[in-house]
Each structure stands twice: as C-alpha cells, then as structure tokens.
Amino acid sequence: KKKMIKIVTLKDILLIIGILFIIIKLVKKLRKIKQPIEQSIHSNKQKKNNPLQIDTIIIEGYKTDVMREKKKKKEDNKNIDTLFIIIPGNPGLIDFYEETGKSIIEAYKTKNNNNNTNKKKVVALRGISFIGHSYRREETLYNVKEQIEHKAACFRYIKKNIEAKEIVILGHSIGCYMIQEAIKKEPFDGKKTTLVYAFPTITHIGKTPNAKKIHMRLITTPLIRDTIVYGLMMIIKYTTTRAIKQTLMKLHGVTSVFKPHAWKLLENPQVIRNALYLAADEFKTLGDITTESIEQVYKRYRVIMFDTETDEWCPPQLAKTTFKTISKSTKTLQHTRITLNSCKHAFVLYKEQINLVSAHLSDQLLYK
C-alpha cells in the first residue's frame, strides 16, 4: 500500500513563518510585563477546601485521570442514589471541570432538600479525562474512535465497581458525541439514565462558523501543528513566569479555578498538540445522527440539552436541527431543550454560568 504523504506547500511555509513572527512578538510583549502579582493563582487553601480529588487509575490498560469526591474512611460504592458522570470537551482535561462538578452536586443536594424529601440522596461523581490528554507528557495521539473506545471501557469499569439507582451522564461539546457512541457499546441497562448535553457538538462540527474560521491546515498538517506547539514552548522558556501569570490574572470573569489549570496547560504544550490532532479528526468524523444512534440511544435514554444563540460551535440552527432529530425519535421519553443565552460554549470557565446550568439541571432531574 502506498503511504499518503502530506505535501508542504509554499503557502504552508509562509503560514509557519507568520506563526513564528506572531510568537516572537508575543514573547517580546510578555517580557515587558513586570508588575507584581496581586494574588497567587495557586491557592493552597483552595486545594485544602476542595471537596473533589483527581486520581490516575488504570482502566483496561488506559491511564485515566478520574475526578471524584474525596474518599472517606468508610466508603460505600454500593448504595448510591445518583451518580453523575462528566465527559469533558476538547482539550479533554478533567481538571477544568472541578468547579462544574462541585456546583452540580451542591445544586442537586440543595434542590433535593428543598423538596422536603424525608431521605437525603447519596450522590457520587466521576469525571473522566481524555486518554493522552494529561500532564504526564504522553506522546501517543488518539483519534475520536479511540477516545470513544476509552469511554466505553470507563462505563464498563463504573458498572462493575459502582451500584447506583440513577445515572446522569453530562457531556460538554465533543464529549456529548463520545457519550452517544460509547453508550451504544456499553449501555446502562436496568438503570434510570439521563444524558445531559451541554452545548453539544454531535453533528457536522467541521461546517460550523468556528470551524470555518480555522485554517484547516493549521491542525491537519503535522509540521504546522508542531510549530504552534513548540512556539508555546518558546513563550514559556523566554518569558518570565510572572509575566504569563500576570496575563492570566487579567482574564475577566474567568473562575479562579481555571487559572492554575491554564498555567499548567501552557507548561504542557503536548496536551495542546494532542487536542489539535483530535480536533482535526472531529472535523472529519462528525456527520448526521445515524438511525443506529436514534434506535440505541435516543429511544432509550432521556436527553436534557443546553444551547445558546451565541454558540459558534453549535450554532442555533444546528442546535435546533439536532434536538428535533433527537426529540422526534420517541413519544415515550420527554427530551428537553434549554436555551441559555447568557452562557458561552466554554461555560465551564465562568462560575455564574456553571451555577446557572447546574440550577436548571437540578430542576429538570428533581422536578415533581
């Protein structure tokens, strides 16, 4: 078989030169920043008070970062009322979803208590990272199909080790598509299971406004992709830590939980390389919702979908078409669409938006 070779054109070379020029200008600008940091973006107090932890465990041979509530001395995984599972969007780092995980659990427990129920629900959380997208400096690149296989393996692991009466699987962006495909491979039979699609990209992401803004060869050509990644390494090497932290501290409205993770992301450009590789495969892979998905997913599991009119990864017309396909698949399940125009696609970076999504989700799950 003949191997397909990516040909680097003159246009690509000029693009690389342009990228390098931008990086050099950015380095020079950042090196001029010398103001003192008003507050540290790494807070020991914040870590100490965090009710969640992230462990690395081996699931069917995959090194997987799993976010969960802090372990108790007497832990019972057999008597859980509601288990929340979070599948992130690209770049696939579950660290970015700490605030989301905390907010969902708090809102759910508060709503349950306000309903004057006699019994407090036992709630658990598991957030699952993408394989290869970690701070362990992993070199292996994984495509969409391989990420789906990993999520199916995680579902098997959860079914084997945790007994819960109700399962709520929340996906964000491409995480929704991974849920759709993984649950076909590893269904949650005999459980009350709800799928939550937060600003989903499950169809034709390559045709969305944001995708059209991206020069495809930026992410599909390895040489250009690596130029971007190693350019970030230059920024880290030739600017002071203080300069970059000062820039991060100026991010308006972004929750403080995000900022230390943003710094870690910059320190690990291989994660960005892996994310760009996955994004390129997303653009090629996602098409229409198949008959198989309708039969095996949307006729079996209730869907709660969040979208916003300002989303350029899941624009309004695409969101409307996607939900129409899902909702018309069944008359027995009440699929729900909630449009939150005050939210952005990357809602997990903003505390107010996280809390808004969590409140609406709890209302839907505990409505009586």
mmCIF file of C-alpha atoms in Angstrom:
data_model
loop_
_atom_site.group_PDB
_atom_site.id
_atom_site.type_symbol
_atom_site.label_atom_id
_atom_site.label_comp_id
_atom_site.label_asym_id
_atom_site.label_seq_id
_atom_site.Cartn_x
_atom_site.Cartn_y
_atom_site.Cartn_z
ATOM 1 C CA LYS A 1 0.000 0.000 0.000
ATOM 2 C CA LYS A 2 1.242 3.439 -0.860
ATOM 3 C CA LYS A 3 1.560 5.791 2.077
ATOM 4 C CA MET A 4 -0.184 9.133 1.844
ATOM 5 C CA ILE A 5 2.390 11.904 2.304
ATOM 6 C CA LYS A 6 1.358 15.400 3.349
ATOM 7 C CA ILE A 7 2.973 17.833 0.932
ATOM 8 C CA VAL A 8 4.159 21.076 2.483
ATOM 9 C CA THR A 9 3.381 23.861 0.055
ATOM 10 C CA LEU A 10 4.810 27.386 -0.228
ATOM 11 C CA LYS A 11 1.595 28.596 1.379
ATOM 12 C CA ASP A 12 2.285 26.341 4.388
ATOM 13 C CA ILE A 13 5.835 27.678 4.712
ATOM 14 C CA LEU A 14 4.568 31.252 4.675
ATOM 15 C CA LEU A 15 1.960 30.280 7.276
ATOM 16 C CA ILE A 16 4.667 28.824 9.533
ATOM 17 C CA ILE A 17 6.770 31.995 9.160
ATOM 18 C CA GLY A 18 3.695 34.041 10.095
ATOM 19 C CA ILE A 19 3.074 31.918 13.186
ATOM 20 C CA LEU A 20 6.703 32.268 14.292
ATOM 21 C CA PHE A 21 6.539 36.050 13.749
ATOM 22 C CA ILE A 22 3.432 36.280 15.972
ATOM 23 C CA ILE A 23 5.092 34.136 18.662
ATOM 24 C CA ILE A 24 8.234 36.318 18.702
ATOM 25 C CA LYS A 25 6.116 39.481 19.025
ATOM 26 C CA LEU A 26 4.128 37.899 21.854
ATOM 27 C CA VAL A 27 7.312 36.877 23.675
ATOM 28 C CA LYS A 28 8.664 40.430 23.459
ATOM 29 C CA LYS A 29 5.386 41.851 24.764
ATOM 30 C CA LEU A 30 5.151 39.422 27.682
ATOM 31 C CA ARG A 31 8.747 40.050 28.748
ATOM 32 C CA LYS A 32 7.907 43.711 29.321
ATOM 33 C CA ILE A 33 5.290 42.856 31.956
ATOM 34 C CA LYS A 34 6.872 43.367 35.376
ATOM 35 C CA GLN A 35 4.000 44.359 37.645
ATOM 36 C CA PRO A 36 3.723 42.342 40.867
ATOM 37 C CA ILE A 37 1.059 39.680 41.126
ATOM 38 C CA GLU A 38 -1.770 40.827 43.386
ATOM 39 C CA GLN A 39 -2.745 37.290 44.309
ATOM 40 C CA SER A 40 -1.379 33.851 43.634
ATOM 41 C CA ILE A 41 -3.212 31.750 41.069
ATOM 42 C CA HIS A 42 -2.107 28.672 43.013
ATOM 43 C CA SER A 43 -4.042 28.659 46.285
ATOM 44 C CA ASN A 44 -3.182 26.010 48.899
ATOM 45 C CA LYS A 45 -6.296 26.973 50.846
ATOM 46 C CA GLN A 46 -8.401 26.360 47.757
ATOM 47 C CA LYS A 47 -6.892 22.884 47.313
ATOM 48 C CA LYS A 48 -7.393 22.067 51.002
ATOM 49 C CA ASN A 49 -11.068 23.043 50.911
ATOM 50 C CA ASN A 50 -11.768 21.350 47.587
ATOM 51 C CA PRO A 51 -14.284 18.504 48.123
ATOM 52 C CA LEU A 52 -13.043 16.793 44.942
ATOM 53 C CA GLN A 53 -9.831 14.976 44.057
ATOM 54 C CA ILE A 54 -8.290 13.695 40.827
ATOM 55 C CA ASP A 55 -6.729 10.219 40.768
ATOM 56 C CA THR A 56 -4.912 8.407 37.984
ATOM 57 C CA ILE A 57 -6.153 4.837 37.625
ATOM 58 C CA ILE A 58 -5.652 2.110 35.033
ATOM 59 C CA ILE A 59 -8.862 1.161 33.209
ATOM 60 C CA GLU A 60 -8.424 -1.734 30.772
ATOM 61 C CA GLY A 61 -4.825 -0.661 30.171
ATOM 62 C CA TYR A 62 -5.630 3.057 29.769
ATOM 63 C CA LYS A 63 -4.067 5.564 32.173
ATOM 64 C CA THR A 64 -7.109 7.633 33.103
ATOM 65 C CA ASP A 65 -7.454 10.778 35.200
ATOM 66 C CA VAL A 66 -10.681 10.481 37.197
ATOM 67 C CA MET A 67 -12.248 13.300 39.202
ATOM 68 C CA ARG A 68 -14.333 12.228 42.182
ATOM 69 C CA GLU A 69 -15.428 13.341 45.639
ATOM 70 C CA LYS A 70 -12.718 12.935 48.294
ATOM 71 C CA LYS A 71 -12.503 9.405 49.618
ATOM 72 C CA LYS A 72 -13.968 8.639 53.020
ATOM 73 C CA LYS A 73 -12.652 6.110 55.521
ATOM 74 C CA LYS A 74 -15.832 4.061 55.217
ATOM 75 C CA GLU A 75 -16.672 4.347 51.546
ATOM 76 C CA ASP A 76 -19.760 2.661 50.150
ATOM 77 C CA ASN A 77 -19.996 2.364 46.364
ATOM 78 C CA LYS A 78 -22.980 0.026 46.576
ATOM 79 C CA ASN A 79 -25.708 2.315 47.937
ATOM 80 C CA ILE A 80 -25.588 5.423 45.742
ATOM 81 C CA ASP A 81 -28.834 7.131 44.761
ATOM 82 C CA THR A 82 -27.492 9.304 41.925
ATOM 83 C CA LEU A 83 -24.160 9.003 40.125
ATOM 84 C CA PHE A 84 -23.035 11.912 37.946
ATOM 85 C CA ILE A 85 -20.510 11.135 35.196
ATOM 86 C CA ILE A 86 -18.792 14.029 33.389
ATOM 87 C CA ILE A 87 -17.177 13.693 29.953
ATOM 88 C CA PRO A 88 -15.297 16.915 29.092
ATOM 89 C CA GLY A 89 -14.904 18.731 25.809
ATOM 90 C CA ASN A 90 -11.609 19.178 23.976
ATOM 91 C CA PRO A 91 -8.817 19.609 25.306
ATOM 92 C CA GLY A 92 -10.200 16.822 27.488
ATOM 93 C CA LEU A 93 -8.623 17.757 30.837
ATOM 94 C CA ILE A 94 -10.995 16.890 33.652
ATOM 95 C CA ASP A 95 -9.196 19.441 35.882
ATOM 96 C CA PHE A 96 -11.097 22.223 34.105
ATOM 97 C CA TYR A 97 -14.387 20.747 35.368
ATOM 98 C CA GLU A 98 -13.716 20.913 39.122
ATOM 99 C CA GLU A 99 -15.989 23.918 39.622
ATOM 100 C CA THR A 100 -18.650 22.282 37.411
ATOM 101 C CA GLY A 101 -18.540 19.057 39.432
ATOM 102 C CA LYS A 102 -18.833 20.894 42.750
ATOM 103 C CA SER A 103 -21.669 23.100 41.501
ATOM 104 C CA ILE A 104 -23.715 20.205 40.109
ATOM 105 C CA ILE A 105 -23.531 18.220 43.351
ATOM 106 C CA GLU A 106 -24.297 21.243 45.557
ATOM 107 C CA ALA A 107 -27.255 22.358 43.409
ATOM 108 C CA TYR A 108 -28.670 18.828 43.248
ATOM 109 C CA LYS A 109 -28.431 18.284 47.011
ATOM 110 C CA THR A 110 -29.907 21.720 47.761
ATOM 111 C CA LYS A 111 -32.837 21.184 45.392
ATOM 112 C CA ASN A 112 -33.477 17.735 46.859
ATOM 113 C CA ASN A 113 -33.505 19.139 50.414
ATOM 114 C CA ASN A 114 -35.827 21.980 49.373
ATOM 115 C CA ASN A 115 -38.302 19.417 48.036
ATOM 116 C CA ASN A 116 -38.842 18.387 51.681
ATOM 117 C CA THR A 117 -37.958 14.785 50.999
ATOM 118 C CA ASN A 118 -37.566 12.582 54.054
ATOM 119 C CA LYS A 119 -34.410 10.964 52.773
ATOM 120 C CA LYS A 120 -31.250 12.759 51.736
ATOM 121 C CA LYS A 121 -29.895 11.384 48.481
ATOM 122 C CA VAL A 122 -26.453 9.778 48.404
ATOM 123 C CA VAL A 123 -24.717 11.466 45.452
ATOM 124 C CA ALA A 124 -21.438 10.495 43.790
ATOM 125 C CA LEU A 125 -19.359 11.966 40.973
ATOM 126 C CA ARG A 126 -16.915 10.582 38.412
ATOM 127 C CA GLY A 127 -15.314 12.860 35.816
ATOM 128 C CA ILE A 128 -13.315 11.128 33.072
ATOM 129 C CA SER A 129 -10.428 12.692 31.158
ATOM 130 C CA PHE A 130 -9.461 12.011 27.538
ATOM 131 C CA ILE A 131 -6.658 9.471 27.154
ATOM 132 C CA GLY A 132 -3.364 11.050 26.153
ATOM 133 C CA HIS A 133 -4.565 14.477 27.282
ATOM 134 C CA SER A 134 -2.775 14.737 30.611
ATOM 135 C CA TYR A 135 0.172 16.436 32.310
ATOM 136 C CA ARG A 136 2.174 13.184 32.230
ATOM 137 C CA ARG A 137 3.734 14.283 28.915
ATOM 138 C CA GLU A 138 2.221 11.402 26.944
ATOM 139 C CA GLU A 139 3.311 11.304 23.313
ATOM 140 C CA THR A 140 0.633 8.993 21.868
ATOM 141 C CA LEU A 141 -2.043 10.658 19.742
ATOM 142 C CA TYR A 142 -5.612 9.337 19.966
ATOM 143 C CA ASN A 143 -8.389 9.929 17.437
ATOM 144 C CA VAL A 144 -12.129 10.219 18.073
ATOM 145 C CA LYS A 145 -12.779 6.478 17.646
ATOM 146 C CA GLU A 146 -10.077 5.595 20.180
ATOM 147 C CA GLN A 147 -11.410 8.157 22.669
ATOM 148 C CA ILE A 148 -14.865 6.560 22.331
ATOM 149 C CA GLU A 149 -13.438 3.086 22.993
ATOM 150 C CA HIS A 150 -11.852 4.501 26.141
ATOM 151 C CA LYS A 151 -15.148 5.999 27.358
ATOM 152 C CA ALA A 152 -16.896 2.663 26.765
ATOM 153 C CA ALA A 153 -14.174 0.979 28.862
ATOM 154 C CA CYS A 154 -14.800 3.555 31.615
ATOM 155 C CA PHE A 155 -18.540 2.824 31.517
ATOM 156 C CA ARG A 156 -17.754 -0.898 31.970
ATOM 157 C CA TYR A 157 -15.477 -0.065 34.893
ATOM 158 C CA ILE A 158 -18.164 2.073 36.552
ATOM 159 C CA LYS A 159 -20.866 -0.579 36.100
ATOM 160 C CA LYS A 160 -18.589 -3.181 37.662
ATOM 161 C CA ASN A 161 -17.468 -1.117 40.649
ATOM 162 C CA ILE A 162 -20.356 1.239 41.485
ATOM 163 C CA GLU A 163 -24.009 0.473 42.178
ATOM 164 C CA ALA A 164 -26.284 3.464 41.647
ATOM 165 C CA LYS A 165 -30.058 3.695 41.267
ATOM 166 C CA GLU A 166 -29.813 6.611 38.840
ATOM 167 C CA ILE A 167 -27.098 7.577 36.320
ATOM 168 C CA VAL A 168 -26.692 11.103 34.936
ATOM 169 C CA ILE A 169 -24.035 11.410 32.208
ATOM 170 C CA LEU A 170 -23.085 15.001 31.378
ATOM 171 C CA GLY A 171 -21.096 15.727 28.259
ATOM 172 C CA HIS A 172 -19.688 19.035 27.112
ATOM 173 C CA SER A 173 -19.094 19.852 23.434
ATOM 174 C CA ILE A 174 -17.429 16.829 21.725
ATOM 175 C CA GLY A 175 -17.923 14.930 24.981
ATOM 176 C CA CYS A 176 -21.610 14.624 24.009
ATOM 177 C CA TYR A 177 -20.708 12.786 20.809
ATOM 178 C CA MET A 178 -18.420 10.463 22.778
ATOM 179 C CA ILE A 179 -21.291 9.663 25.147
ATOM 180 C CA GLN A 180 -23.630 8.969 22.220
ATOM 181 C CA GLU A 181 -21.201 6.473 20.697
ATOM 182 C CA ALA A 182 -19.829 4.927 23.915
ATOM 183 C CA ILE A 183 -23.252 4.169 25.405
ATOM 184 C CA LYS A 184 -24.126 2.182 22.269
ATOM 185 C CA LYS A 185 -21.133 -0.037 23.021
ATOM 186 C CA GLU A 186 -21.724 -0.166 26.772
ATOM 187 C CA PRO A 187 -25.377 0.605 27.644
ATOM 188 C CA PHE A 188 -26.655 1.217 31.177
ATOM 189 C CA ASP A 189 -29.442 -1.368 31.140
ATOM 190 C CA GLY A 190 -31.903 -1.519 34.012
ATOM 191 C CA LYS A 191 -30.900 1.913 35.335
ATOM 192 C CA LYS A 192 -32.703 5.222 35.186
ATOM 193 C CA THR A 193 -30.219 7.004 32.913
ATOM 194 C CA THR A 194 -30.281 10.613 31.720
ATOM 195 C CA LEU A 195 -27.931 12.120 29.146
ATOM 196 C CA VAL A 196 -27.102 15.804 29.598
ATOM 197 C CA TYR A 197 -25.729 17.552 26.511
ATOM 198 C CA ALA A 198 -24.119 20.871 27.432
ATOM 199 C CA PHE A 199 -23.604 22.908 24.239
ATOM 200 C CA PRO A 200 -23.161 19.725 22.184
ATOM 201 C CA THR A 201 -21.143 19.157 19.041
ATOM 202 C CA ILE A 202 -22.513 15.858 17.800
ATOM 203 C CA THR A 203 -23.139 16.697 14.132
ATOM 204 C CA HIS A 204 -21.102 18.386 11.378
ATOM 205 C CA ILE A 205 -18.677 20.296 13.601
ATOM 206 C CA GLY A 206 -16.463 20.860 10.544
ATOM 207 C CA LYS A 207 -19.178 23.042 8.980
ATOM 208 C CA THR A 208 -19.749 25.320 11.987
ATOM 209 C CA PRO A 209 -18.783 29.041 11.972
ATOM 210 C CA ASN A 210 -15.831 28.489 14.318
ATOM 211 C CA ALA A 211 -14.525 25.588 12.240
ATOM 212 C CA LYS A 212 -14.646 27.733 9.118
ATOM 213 C CA LYS A 213 -12.555 30.402 10.861
ATOM 214 C CA ILE A 214 -9.772 27.890 11.492
ATOM 215 C CA HIS A 215 -7.295 27.342 8.668
ATOM 216 C CA MET A 216 -7.670 23.546 8.357
ATOM 217 C CA ARG A 217 -4.008 23.024 7.562
ATOM 218 C CA LEU A 218 -3.154 24.582 10.928
ATOM 219 C CA ILE A 219 -4.367 21.421 12.636
ATOM 220 C CA THR A 220 -4.200 18.756 9.918
ATOM 221 C CA THR A 221 -0.579 19.318 8.838
ATOM 222 C CA PRO A 222 1.820 17.877 11.474
ATOM 223 C CA LEU A 223 4.631 20.354 10.673
ATOM 224 C CA ILE A 224 2.359 23.371 11.170
ATOM 225 C CA ARG A 225 0.718 21.825 14.241
ATOM 226 C CA ASP A 226 4.121 21.179 15.840
ATOM 227 C CA THR A 227 5.236 24.730 15.021
ATOM 228 C CA ILE A 228 2.309 26.031 17.105
ATOM 229 C CA VAL A 229 3.116 23.657 19.965
ATOM 230 C CA TYR A 230 6.831 24.366 20.112
ATOM 231 C CA GLY A 231 6.084 28.052 19.701
ATOM 232 C CA LEU A 232 4.227 27.839 23.012
ATOM 233 C CA MET A 233 7.293 26.190 24.499
ATOM 234 C CA MET A 234 9.331 29.213 23.354
ATOM 235 C CA ILE A 235 6.894 31.522 25.134
ATOM 236 C CA ILE A 236 7.300 29.530 28.352
ATOM 237 C CA LYS A 237 11.087 29.409 28.051
ATOM 238 C CA TYR A 238 11.801 33.004 27.087
ATOM 239 C CA THR A 239 9.280 34.881 29.212
ATOM 240 C CA THR A 240 9.121 35.068 32.965
ATOM 241 C CA THR A 241 6.610 33.011 34.905
ATOM 242 C CA ARG A 242 5.442 36.272 36.463
ATOM 243 C CA ALA A 243 4.665 37.786 33.068
ATOM 244 C CA ILE A 244 2.405 34.934 31.989
ATOM 245 C CA LYS A 245 0.728 34.658 35.386
ATOM 246 C CA GLN A 246 0.042 38.390 35.317
ATOM 247 C CA THR A 247 -1.649 37.960 31.936
ATOM 248 C CA LEU A 248 -3.756 35.067 33.261
ATOM 249 C CA MET A 249 -4.818 37.111 36.274
ATOM 250 C CA LYS A 250 -6.269 39.728 33.926
ATOM 251 C CA LEU A 251 -8.708 37.269 32.365
ATOM 252 C CA HIS A 252 -12.046 38.931 33.093
ATOM 253 C CA GLY A 253 -14.829 36.870 34.609
ATOM 254 C CA VAL A 254 -12.973 33.553 34.388
ATOM 255 C CA THR A 255 -13.346 31.499 37.551
ATOM 256 C CA SER A 256 -10.193 31.331 39.675
ATOM 257 C CA VAL A 257 -10.280 27.528 39.453
ATOM 258 C CA PHE A 258 -9.474 27.782 35.750
ATOM 259 C CA LYS A 259 -6.369 29.955 36.081
ATOM 260 C CA PRO A 260 -3.921 27.453 37.639
ATOM 261 C CA HIS A 261 -5.024 24.859 35.093
ATOM 262 C CA ALA A 262 -4.466 27.335 32.263
ATOM 263 C CA TRP A 263 -0.912 27.791 33.519
ATOM 264 C CA LYS A 264 -0.375 24.016 33.710
ATOM 265 C CA LEU A 265 -1.716 23.705 30.178
ATOM 266 C CA LEU A 266 0.857 26.223 28.930
ATOM 267 C CA GLU A 267 3.583 24.263 30.708
ATOM 268 C CA ASN A 268 2.484 21.103 28.868
ATOM 269 C CA PRO A 269 2.175 22.018 25.173
ATOM 270 C CA GLN A 270 1.949 18.338 24.199
ATOM 271 C CA VAL A 271 -1.640 18.447 25.513
ATOM 272 C CA ILE A 272 -2.366 21.247 23.048
ATOM 273 C CA ARG A 273 -0.760 19.193 20.256
ATOM 274 C CA ASN A 274 -2.966 16.209 21.159
ATOM 275 C CA ALA A 275 -6.044 18.464 21.324
ATOM 276 C CA LEU A 276 -5.342 19.904 17.859
ATOM 277 C CA TYR A 277 -4.874 16.388 16.450
ATOM 278 C CA LEU A 278 -8.194 15.298 17.950
ATOM 279 C CA ALA A 279 -9.932 18.451 16.660
ATOM 280 C CA ALA A 280 -8.796 17.678 13.111
ATOM 281 C CA ASP A 281 -10.306 14.199 13.407
ATOM 282 C CA GLU A 282 -13.530 15.627 14.848
ATOM 283 C CA PHE A 283 -13.949 17.788 11.744
ATOM 284 C CA LYS A 284 -13.678 14.702 9.521
ATOM 285 C CA THR A 285 -15.699 12.279 11.672
ATOM 286 C CA LEU A 286 -18.899 14.014 12.747
ATOM 287 C CA GLY A 287 -21.843 13.850 10.328
ATOM 288 C CA ASP A 288 -25.575 13.230 10.682
ATOM 289 C CA ILE A 289 -27.159 11.435 13.641
ATOM 290 C CA THR A 290 -27.481 7.844 12.437
ATOM 291 C CA THR A 291 -30.519 5.558 12.616
ATOM 292 C CA GLU A 292 -28.450 3.341 14.906
ATOM 293 C CA SER A 293 -27.988 6.227 17.366
ATOM 294 C CA ILE A 294 -31.716 7.009 17.310
ATOM 295 C CA GLU A 295 -32.655 3.381 17.993
ATOM 296 C CA GLN A 296 -29.980 2.568 20.584
ATOM 297 C CA VAL A 297 -29.664 5.913 22.350
ATOM 298 C CA TYR A 298 -32.481 8.413 21.887
ATOM 299 C CA LYS A 299 -35.332 5.912 22.119
ATOM 300 C CA ARG A 300 -33.845 4.553 25.363
ATOM 301 C CA TYR A 301 -32.417 7.498 27.308
ATOM 302 C CA ARG A 302 -33.859 10.885 28.161
ATOM 303 C CA VAL A 303 -31.795 13.853 26.904
ATOM 304 C CA ILE A 304 -31.545 17.279 28.536
ATOM 305 C CA MET A 305 -29.814 19.611 26.081
ATOM 306 C CA PHE A 306 -28.387 23.078 26.781
ATOM 307 C CA ASP A 307 -27.563 25.522 23.988
ATOM 308 C CA THR A 308 -27.080 29.239 23.397
ATOM 309 C CA GLU A 309 -27.718 31.507 20.411
ATOM 310 C CA THR A 310 -24.152 32.866 20.608
ATOM 311 C CA ASP A 311 -22.502 29.438 20.211
ATOM 312 C CA GLU A 312 -20.427 29.199 17.035
ATOM 313 C CA TRP A 313 -19.511 25.543 17.624
ATOM 314 C CA CYS A 314 -23.178 24.593 17.929
ATOM 315 C CA PRO A 315 -24.997 27.495 16.219
ATOM 316 C CA PRO A 316 -28.770 27.985 16.766
ATOM 317 C CA GLN A 317 -29.958 26.329 13.548
ATOM 318 C CA LEU A 318 -27.722 23.308 14.091
ATOM 319 C CA ALA A 319 -28.857 23.053 17.728
ATOM 320 C CA LYS A 320 -32.497 23.223 16.606
ATOM 321 C CA THR A 321 -31.992 20.516 13.954
ATOM 322 C CA THR A 322 -30.055 18.296 16.355
ATOM 323 C CA PHE A 323 -32.721 18.489 19.050
ATOM 324 C CA LYS A 324 -35.520 17.958 16.533
ATOM 325 C CA THR A 325 -33.848 14.724 15.361
ATOM 326 C CA ILE A 326 -33.441 13.565 18.963
ATOM 327 C CA SER A 327 -36.926 14.551 20.153
ATOM 328 C CA LYS A 328 -38.909 13.094 17.249
ATOM 329 C CA SER A 329 -37.245 9.698 17.812
ATOM 330 C CA THR A 330 -39.649 8.819 20.628
ATOM 331 C CA LYS A 331 -43.042 9.655 22.088
ATOM 332 C CA THR A 332 -42.435 7.905 25.409
ATOM 333 C CA LEU A 333 -39.445 9.985 26.620
ATOM 334 C CA GLN A 334 -39.619 13.693 27.376
ATOM 335 C CA HIS A 335 -36.450 15.125 25.866
ATOM 336 C CA THR A 336 -35.805 18.713 26.982
ATOM 337 C CA ARG A 337 -34.035 21.641 25.315
ATOM 338 C CA ILE A 338 -32.967 24.654 27.420
ATOM 339 C CA THR A 339 -31.571 27.744 25.689
ATOM 340 C CA LEU A 340 -29.389 29.896 27.954
ATOM 341 C CA ASN A 341 -28.328 32.976 26.022
ATOM 342 C CA SER A 342 -26.334 34.316 28.966
ATOM 343 C CA CYS A 343 -23.940 31.363 28.629
ATOM 344 C CA LYS A 344 -20.992 30.732 26.346
ATOM 345 C CA HIS A 345 -19.894 27.483 24.730
ATOM 346 C CA ALA A 346 -16.999 27.322 27.217
ATOM 347 C CA PHE A 347 -19.359 27.813 30.176
ATOM 348 C CA VAL A 348 -17.068 25.774 32.462
ATOM 349 C CA LEU A 349 -14.698 28.765 32.695
ATOM 350 C CA TYR A 350 -17.290 31.063 34.272
ATOM 351 C CA LYS A 351 -18.678 30.450 37.747
ATOM 352 C CA GLU A 352 -22.013 32.229 37.200
ATOM 353 C CA GLN A 353 -22.658 30.252 34.017
ATOM 354 C CA ILE A 354 -21.698 26.967 35.717
ATOM 355 C CA ASN A 355 -24.141 27.684 38.545
ATOM 356 C CA LEU A 356 -26.900 28.597 36.086
ATOM 357 C CA VAL A 357 -26.527 25.312 34.186
ATOM 358 C CA SER A 358 -26.378 23.366 37.479
ATOM 359 C CA ALA A 359 -29.564 25.010 38.769
ATOM 360 C CA HIS A 360 -31.534 24.256 35.587
ATOM 361 C CA LEU A 361 -30.212 20.697 35.539
ATOM 362 C CA SER A 362 -31.272 20.061 39.150
ATOM 363 C CA ASP A 363 -34.733 21.469 38.408
ATOM 364 C CA GLN A 364 -35.100 19.042 35.500
ATOM 365 C CA LEU A 365 -33.797 15.992 37.381
ATOM 366 C CA LEU A 366 -35.825 16.614 40.560
ATOM 367 C CA TYR A 367 -38.978 18.102 39.053
ATOM 368 C CA LYS A 368 -42.159 16.775 40.666
#
